[in-house]
Every structure is written in structure tokens, then in C-alpha cells.
Amino acid sequence: MTHASPTTPEGQALYLQLKAKLHDVVPDVELRYKAEIAAEINRLKIERNAVILGHNYMEPALYHSVPDFTGDSLELSRIAARTDKDVIVFCGVRFMAETAKILNPSKRVLIPALPAGCSLAASITADDVRDLKRRFPGVPVVTYVNTYADVKAETDVCCTSSNAAAVVGSFGTGPVIFLPDEYLGKNVARETGRRLILPEPGQTAADAGDLTNTLIGWRGRCEVHEQFSVADIEAARRQFPDVMVLAHPECSPEVVAAADYAGSTTAMIREVERSPAPRFLMLTECSMADNVVAAHPEKEMLRLCSVRCPHMNQISLEATRDALLHDQYPVDVPEAIRGPAARAVERMIAIGPTGKKD
Ligand code: 13P
Ligand code: SF4
């Protein structure tokens, strides 16, 4: 990292803008360096007629400088589907960039870092889904959007954390195969008054008995959210009795029950904005708390930053600049997979975050 000040007028202007927002969050020496890269990205973005989408987990200097849109998985999918730009740079993880390509295949979709995966997406294959469908014939498949395109192609409807309960609810009291997040499945089961079973290998519908109001789940976990514990919440409450605790629904059902609020990344941000609580603890990737503090300096955020998403953290300003500069790394989905995957994702978008059809 160079310690030099921004050298271009655009870099200097962006530095002052970022400093106004991030002076309590990012050290000045780093801001000066990052502002110049962000200014270069904004120039390249115009040159390439690109749109930059930034997930809520992006680090603060990136989040507050280059994205045209920020949001949770569902919000960014909706924007990707309707952009008329030539290039979509997805500052998020691979399954999100793939979803953008599935929805808007004529666009060039770039992910700034190839290793930006996701433990949930890696937990299940298309063969696993086909096997479950053989064992539970006729049962609709709902798949969390944190999966790869070939898994989505085996799916009836995708969902995100902001509409999982609504998507499951749209199937009435019938059984639903819900993949691949065990904890999200358990949290949705509780919210919708269902039970969740985790079938053993080879177990079939006949072995499982009455499947009314049943979710058939999978043992996938988010490597970040599975680490938060009830003991963390209790310790935070002992030290700060007036803290409001918010948890992402990828946390265990015990953690969600012990928290004051659970919701998608954007839903958590909105709740902090709405709440008069004196301080907050968000059990999720800790960059998000930095981004909230930058936008709302009056809010006091506690952070558990030893738990980080190693995949989201691959996406830096440098990698985003190089993506536009060197046209890397394009995300492609074969048409035979894209078509069926698009149907599942479009149904998810139609259901929307509140469960009401648009
Ligand atoms: P959201 O859909 O809530 O943005 O979550 C995505 C994610 O990967 C959370 O870990
Ligand atoms: Fe995947 Fe968890 Fe990282 Fe989200 S936080 S991208 S679910 S590993």
C-alpha cells in the first residue's frame, strides 16, 4: 500500500467524500489510497458502460464508493435482471454473479475474484438434488439462492433469506424439500409451523411417514453464521444489558431465538435504522456493522469481528478495478442449465420480500 495522497482531481474529490463518511471507520492513510482506486473504477465503469452491484457485506471503502446499487441477495438479483448496462460487475460471491447471468444472459457478468465461493453453495450438488427427488417423488424443491446454477436448475422455486418463509408458505401444508441450509430450514420451519427432517442417505418418503407440514432439509451450513452461539449473546447482554441483538437466519435456531430480531442483511440494516435502542449487535459478517456506522454515526454498533466471511473478503477495490481493466473474471452458465435455473429464480423474484406478488 502506498501512503501517497490521491493524485487526480477525481481521486481527491472522492477522498473528501469518503472521509466525511468513514473518518471514524477507516484510517485516513488507507482512505487516501483507496479513494484513488475507487476513482479509477468509476472512470472505467463509464468507459465500459458497466453497473457495479455491491452486497451489504462489502468492506466500507468499497461499499461507500463504487457500487451503483447495494443490497441483499434478493434486491441485487432484481436489479441485475433489469439493468440495461453492457457489463455487470458483481461485488459479492460467485453464486450471486451466476444468478445475475442466469437472469440477464446477454450481459457480460464479471466477478472480481474467482475464489469467492460460499460454504452453503459448496455443500450440495445437482446429483444430490436428483437423488432426493427420486427418494421423495413429487415433492416440490425450494432451494436457497446460495447455490450454484446446476442445483438451481433442479429446483422448482429459489428463495433468499428475505422470502424463504413466503416461498415455503406458497406450497400450503404439503411437504417441501428445502435445500441446502439446515439452520435456515429449521428457522423457516419454526416460522411457518412445520417440522424439519434431515433424511439419512437412502431414506425414502415411505420411511419418513406422514409428510404433511414437513420440510425435508439438508445438512449445509454457513461457515460464518454457524459460529455464533447463545453464549456470545449472553456475554454481550451481561456487558451491555440494553443491547439489541440481530441475527441472520443462517444462524442456529437457538441463536435466532435468543436474538431480538432475525432477518436478511438488508432487513437487519432497516431494523437498526428504525430502532431507538442505544446499541446493537448484528450476528453476521462484521463489515456490515462498519457500513451501518458510516451511514448512521449516531448508532452504536458492537462487533464480533473474529468471525468473517473469507469469500466476501476476496472482493477488494483492487480486484474490482482489475475486473474492469482486464475483463476478468467472466461468469458463464450453459444454456441447458440457465433456462430451468432462470424459471426457479424468476419465481423467487415474483414472490418478493414480503410474500406478496408484485
Ligand atoms: P442476504 O440474502 O441476507 O443478503 O444473505 C446473503 C448471505 O450470503 C448471507 O450470508
Ligand atoms: Fe456463504 Fe456464509 Fe459467506 Fe454468506 S457469509 S457468502 S452464506 S459463507
XYZ file of C-alpha atoms and ligand atoms in Angstrom:
376
model
C 0.000 0.000 0.000
C 1.307 3.420 -0.893
C 0.755 6.239 1.564
C 0.557 8.931 -1.138
C -2.434 11.257 -1.371
C -4.774 10.901 -4.350
C -3.117 12.428 -7.407
C -6.127 13.059 -9.648
C -8.889 15.625 -9.040
C -11.452 12.769 -9.091
C -9.414 10.837 -6.503
C -9.115 13.904 -4.294
C -12.869 14.620 -4.526
C -13.730 11.009 -3.698
C -11.258 11.021 -0.810
C -13.023 14.043 0.743
C -16.418 12.406 0.211
C -15.271 9.120 1.782
C -13.509 10.913 4.623
C -16.756 12.695 5.557
C -18.460 9.305 5.891
C -15.704 6.950 7.019
C -13.359 9.041 9.197
C -14.344 7.020 12.288
C -14.228 3.667 10.483
C -11.238 3.591 8.079
C -7.816 5.091 8.916
C -7.020 8.151 6.827
C -3.872 6.639 5.327
C -5.925 3.805 3.871
C -8.722 6.092 2.704
C -6.304 8.213 0.644
C -5.027 5.098 -1.111
C -8.451 3.580 -1.656
C -10.041 6.805 -2.918
C -7.663 6.875 -5.890
C -8.506 3.267 -6.803
C -12.228 3.966 -6.404
C -11.916 7.000 -8.700
C -10.206 4.811 -11.310
C -13.026 2.244 -11.016
C -15.641 4.959 -11.528
C -13.818 6.096 -14.714
C -13.595 2.522 -16.036
C -17.238 1.928 -15.184
C -18.316 4.722 -17.538
C -15.862 3.629 -20.253
C -17.205 0.071 -20.197
C -20.871 1.001 -19.699
C -20.888 -1.147 -16.570
C -23.054 -1.323 -13.467
C -21.483 -2.316 -10.152
C -23.625 -4.222 -7.653
C -22.318 -4.379 -4.060
C -23.562 -6.827 -1.453
C -24.134 -5.425 2.042
C -21.017 -7.340 3.236
C -18.549 -5.327 1.131
C -15.834 -3.538 3.094
C -16.712 0.087 3.916
C -14.413 1.939 1.472
C -15.700 -0.186 -1.412
C -19.333 -0.219 -0.250
C -19.486 3.576 0.036
C -17.651 4.445 -3.193
C -18.161 2.361 -6.346
C -21.442 0.381 -6.301
C -24.362 1.849 -8.232
C -26.592 -0.317 -6.072
C -26.101 -2.049 -2.727
C -28.397 -4.560 -1.067
C -29.148 -8.122 -0.034
C -29.249 -11.110 -2.390
C -32.852 -10.574 -3.444
C -32.522 -6.842 -4.079
C -29.366 -7.296 -6.156
C -30.932 -10.130 -8.199
C -33.839 -7.851 -9.072
C -31.501 -5.077 -10.188
C -29.320 -7.485 -12.199
C -32.420 -8.744 -14.015
C -33.386 -5.312 -15.310
C -30.121 -3.445 -15.928
C -29.526 -2.196 -19.471
C -25.757 -1.746 -18.964
C -23.396 -3.927 -21.053
C -21.382 -5.229 -18.106
C -22.438 -6.255 -14.586
C -19.583 -6.304 -12.052
C -20.820 -8.259 -9.058
C -19.073 -7.317 -5.822
C -20.329 -10.358 -3.964
C -19.739 -14.096 -4.190
C -19.910 -16.434 -7.156
C -23.466 -17.715 -6.699
C -24.693 -14.095 -6.764
C -22.826 -13.333 -10.012
C -24.172 -16.565 -11.510
C -27.705 -15.526 -10.557
C -27.166 -12.223 -12.390
C -26.034 -14.150 -15.509
C -28.999 -16.530 -15.224
C -31.411 -13.582 -15.168
C -29.710 -11.384 -17.757
C -27.734 -13.723 -20.061
C -26.899 -11.211 -22.804
C -24.797 -9.153 -20.331
C -21.124 -9.691 -19.587
C -21.074 -10.597 -15.874
C -17.752 -10.271 -14.050
C -16.804 -11.440 -10.572
C -13.658 -9.673 -9.305
C -12.213 -12.758 -7.537
C -12.626 -16.354 -8.675
C -12.198 -17.995 -5.251
C -15.184 -16.071 -3.822
C -17.311 -19.143 -3.106
C -19.727 -19.969 -0.276
C -19.824 -22.939 2.113
C -23.570 -23.338 1.545
C -23.236 -23.421 -2.244
C -20.396 -25.955 -1.888
C -22.494 -28.212 0.372
C -24.743 -29.678 -2.334
C -24.519 -30.885 -5.953
C -27.122 -31.304 -8.691
C -26.725 -35.098 -8.279
C -27.633 -34.749 -4.592
C -30.848 -32.936 -5.560
C -31.736 -35.501 -8.246
C -31.211 -38.274 -5.678
C -33.524 -36.532 -3.165
C -36.171 -36.061 -5.866
C -36.039 -39.822 -6.612
C -36.431 -40.624 -2.916
C -39.227 -38.069 -2.336
C -41.070 -38.158 -5.688
C -43.460 -35.326 -6.482
C -42.269 -33.156 -3.558
C -41.512 -29.579 -4.699
C -37.932 -28.381 -4.281
C -37.179 -24.955 -2.770
C -33.525 -24.006 -2.954
C -31.780 -21.159 -1.199
C -30.215 -18.797 -3.715
C -26.821 -19.573 -2.097
C -26.348 -22.491 -4.525
C -24.736 -22.951 -7.939
C -26.638 -22.803 -11.230
C -26.842 -26.584 -11.797
C -28.513 -27.005 -8.387
C -30.940 -24.165 -9.176
C -31.771 -25.947 -12.454
C -33.127 -28.912 -10.422
C -35.295 -26.570 -8.356
C -38.954 -25.504 -8.527
C -38.528 -22.156 -6.718
C -35.470 -20.428 -5.284
C -35.649 -18.253 -2.183
C -33.462 -15.849 -0.258
C -33.395 -15.210 3.461
C -35.865 -12.361 2.932
C -38.575 -14.515 1.351
C -37.852 -18.130 2.383
C -40.918 -18.361 4.664
C -43.165 -16.830 1.992
C -41.878 -19.240 -0.664
C -42.393 -22.264 1.601
C -45.824 -20.906 2.636
C -46.866 -20.781 -1.030
C -46.984 -24.626 -1.004
C -49.742 -24.818 1.636
C -49.461 -27.748 4.055
C -47.730 -30.086 1.591
C -44.143 -31.305 2.093
C -41.296 -29.258 0.635
C -37.668 -30.229 0.004
C -35.750 -27.232 1.399
C -32.043 -27.001 0.478
C -29.249 -26.701 1.468
C -29.071 -24.639 4.720
C -30.013 -26.749 7.736
C -30.331 -23.736 10.034
C -32.313 -21.581 7.617
C -34.542 -24.648 7.117
C -35.075 -25.022 10.862
C -35.781 -21.299 11.265
C -38.263 -21.330 8.365
C -39.892 -24.485 9.735
C -40.478 -22.753 13.044
C -41.753 -19.573 11.413
C -44.206 -21.459 9.206
C -45.330 -24.035 11.811
C -43.674 -27.021 10.165
C -41.239 -29.722 11.263
C -37.906 -30.263 9.522
C -36.451 -33.708 8.905
C -32.890 -34.407 7.763
C -33.120 -37.712 5.858
C -30.292 -40.198 6.246
C -28.653 -41.411 2.994
C -31.056 -43.765 1.242
C -34.064 -42.848 3.419
C -37.227 -42.525 1.284
C -40.669 -40.933 1.553
C -42.077 -44.340 2.597
C -39.629 -44.479 5.569
C -40.446 -40.908 6.640
C -44.176 -41.421 7.361
C -46.740 -38.599 7.165
C -45.088 -35.663 5.385
C -47.845 -33.089 5.969
C -46.325 -29.776 7.079
C -42.811 -31.188 6.712
C -39.646 -29.654 5.331
C -37.109 -32.168 4.047
C -33.782 -30.482 4.723
C -30.065 -30.835 4.035
C -27.013 -30.507 6.287
C -25.448 -27.420 4.662
C -24.130 -24.692 6.948
C -22.843 -21.156 6.528
C -19.302 -21.315 7.895
C -19.723 -17.784 9.295
C -23.172 -17.813 10.894
C -22.851 -21.310 12.378
C -20.104 -19.943 14.639
C -22.306 -17.555 16.616
C -23.574 -19.020 19.876
C -26.146 -18.289 22.561
C -23.168 -17.842 24.920
C -21.975 -14.922 22.696
C -25.377 -13.262 23.057
C -25.493 -13.858 26.814
C -21.997 -12.431 27.259
C -22.876 -9.336 25.206
C -26.080 -8.836 27.210
C -24.208 -9.201 30.530
C -21.803 -6.465 29.474
C -24.416 -4.288 27.709
C -27.881 -5.106 29.124
C -29.570 -2.648 26.726
C -28.040 -4.078 23.520
C -30.396 -5.071 20.692
C -29.201 -8.331 19.104
C -29.969 -9.029 15.443
C -29.201 -12.386 13.812
C -29.167 -13.569 10.213
C -31.469 -16.609 9.742
C -28.418 -18.680 8.701
C -27.598 -18.710 12.456
C -28.751 -21.691 14.527
C -32.390 -21.712 15.712
C -31.133 -21.320 19.306
C -29.230 -18.145 18.372
C -32.209 -16.800 16.407
C -34.486 -17.492 19.405
C -32.095 -15.697 21.771
C -31.793 -12.665 19.448
C -34.263 -9.766 19.406
C -34.668 -9.799 15.630
C -33.808 -12.045 12.683
C -33.809 -11.096 9.009
C -31.859 -10.750 5.780
C -28.863 -8.427 5.649
C -30.990 -5.524 4.395
C -33.785 -6.319 6.862
C -31.247 -6.109 9.721
C -29.983 -2.733 8.467
C -33.567 -1.397 8.225
C -34.310 -2.635 11.740
C -31.253 -0.844 13.164
C -32.337 2.319 11.309
C -35.841 2.028 12.790
C -34.968 1.065 16.356
C -34.335 3.568 19.159
C -32.131 1.014 21.053
C -28.931 2.586 22.424
C -26.624 -0.058 20.867
C -26.762 -3.000 18.501
C -25.004 -6.304 17.854
C -25.521 -7.823 14.394
C -24.605 -11.519 14.239
C -23.358 -11.582 10.663
C -20.251 -10.616 8.640
C -18.795 -7.728 10.590
C -18.209 -5.324 7.662
C -21.924 -4.701 7.727
C -21.709 -3.002 11.114
C -18.970 -0.720 9.723
C -21.240 0.201 6.820
C -24.144 0.986 9.149
C -21.969 3.155 11.414
C -20.680 5.075 8.396
C -24.241 5.833 7.248
C -25.572 6.435 10.796
C -22.781 7.722 13.067
C -25.340 8.191 15.854
C -25.834 4.400 16.096
C -23.525 2.443 18.395
C -22.602 -0.932 16.958
C -20.832 -3.763 18.801
C -18.875 -6.060 16.512
C -17.773 -9.729 16.701
C -15.132 -9.393 14.005
C -13.230 -12.609 14.626
C -15.979 -14.237 12.540
C -15.612 -13.153 8.904
C -16.683 -14.475 5.521
C -13.448 -15.456 3.754
C -15.275 -15.451 0.418
C -16.827 -11.988 0.561
C -13.475 -10.695 1.784
C -11.857 -11.686 -1.537
C -13.632 -8.762 -3.190
C -11.435 -5.689 -2.833
C -11.240 -2.356 -4.620
C -8.045 -3.564 -6.360
C -9.794 -6.708 -7.626
C -12.797 -4.660 -8.784
C -10.534 -2.270 -10.720
C -8.718 -5.217 -12.317
C -12.047 -6.826 -13.235
C -12.960 -3.787 -15.348
C -9.429 -3.230 -16.633
C -8.752 -6.812 -17.735
C -12.337 -8.018 -18.269
C -11.997 -10.652 -15.557
C -13.483 -12.996 -14.421
C -16.438 -13.675 -16.734
C -19.218 -15.836 -15.311
C -20.990 -18.097 -17.788
C -23.813 -20.594 -17.376
C -24.526 -23.198 -20.110
C -27.940 -22.580 -21.695
C -29.250 -26.084 -20.802
C -28.769 -25.192 -17.127
C -29.606 -21.495 -17.380
C -33.154 -21.968 -18.731
C -34.502 -24.133 -15.876
C -32.468 -22.181 -13.289
C -33.982 -18.908 -14.587
C -37.513 -20.248 -14.088
C -36.754 -21.036 -10.427
C -35.102 -17.652 -9.792
C -37.850 -15.707 -11.610
C -40.483 -17.379 -9.407
C -38.478 -16.266 -6.359
C -38.387 -12.690 -7.632
C -42.125 -12.725 -8.326
C -42.826 -13.738 -4.724
C -40.726 -10.818 -3.434
C -39.543 -9.995 0.085
C -42.949 -9.722 1.727
C -44.538 -12.756 0.155
C -46.908 -10.596 -1.905
C -46.867 -10.991 -5.686
C -45.572 -7.818 -7.432
P -28.738 -11.933 2.273
O -29.623 -12.542 1.239
O -29.445 -11.702 3.566
O -28.060 -10.729 1.731
O -27.625 -13.006 2.660
C -26.651 -13.473 1.794
C -25.595 -14.183 2.511
O -24.743 -14.781 1.904
C -25.622 -14.147 3.961
O -24.524 -14.783 4.460
Fe -21.812 -18.016 2.097
Fe -21.887 -17.638 4.712
Fe -20.183 -16.227 3.254
Fe -22.824 -15.727 3.101
S -21.491 -15.445 4.863
S -21.412 -15.937 1.371
S -23.657 -17.805 3.349
S -20.156 -18.467 3.537
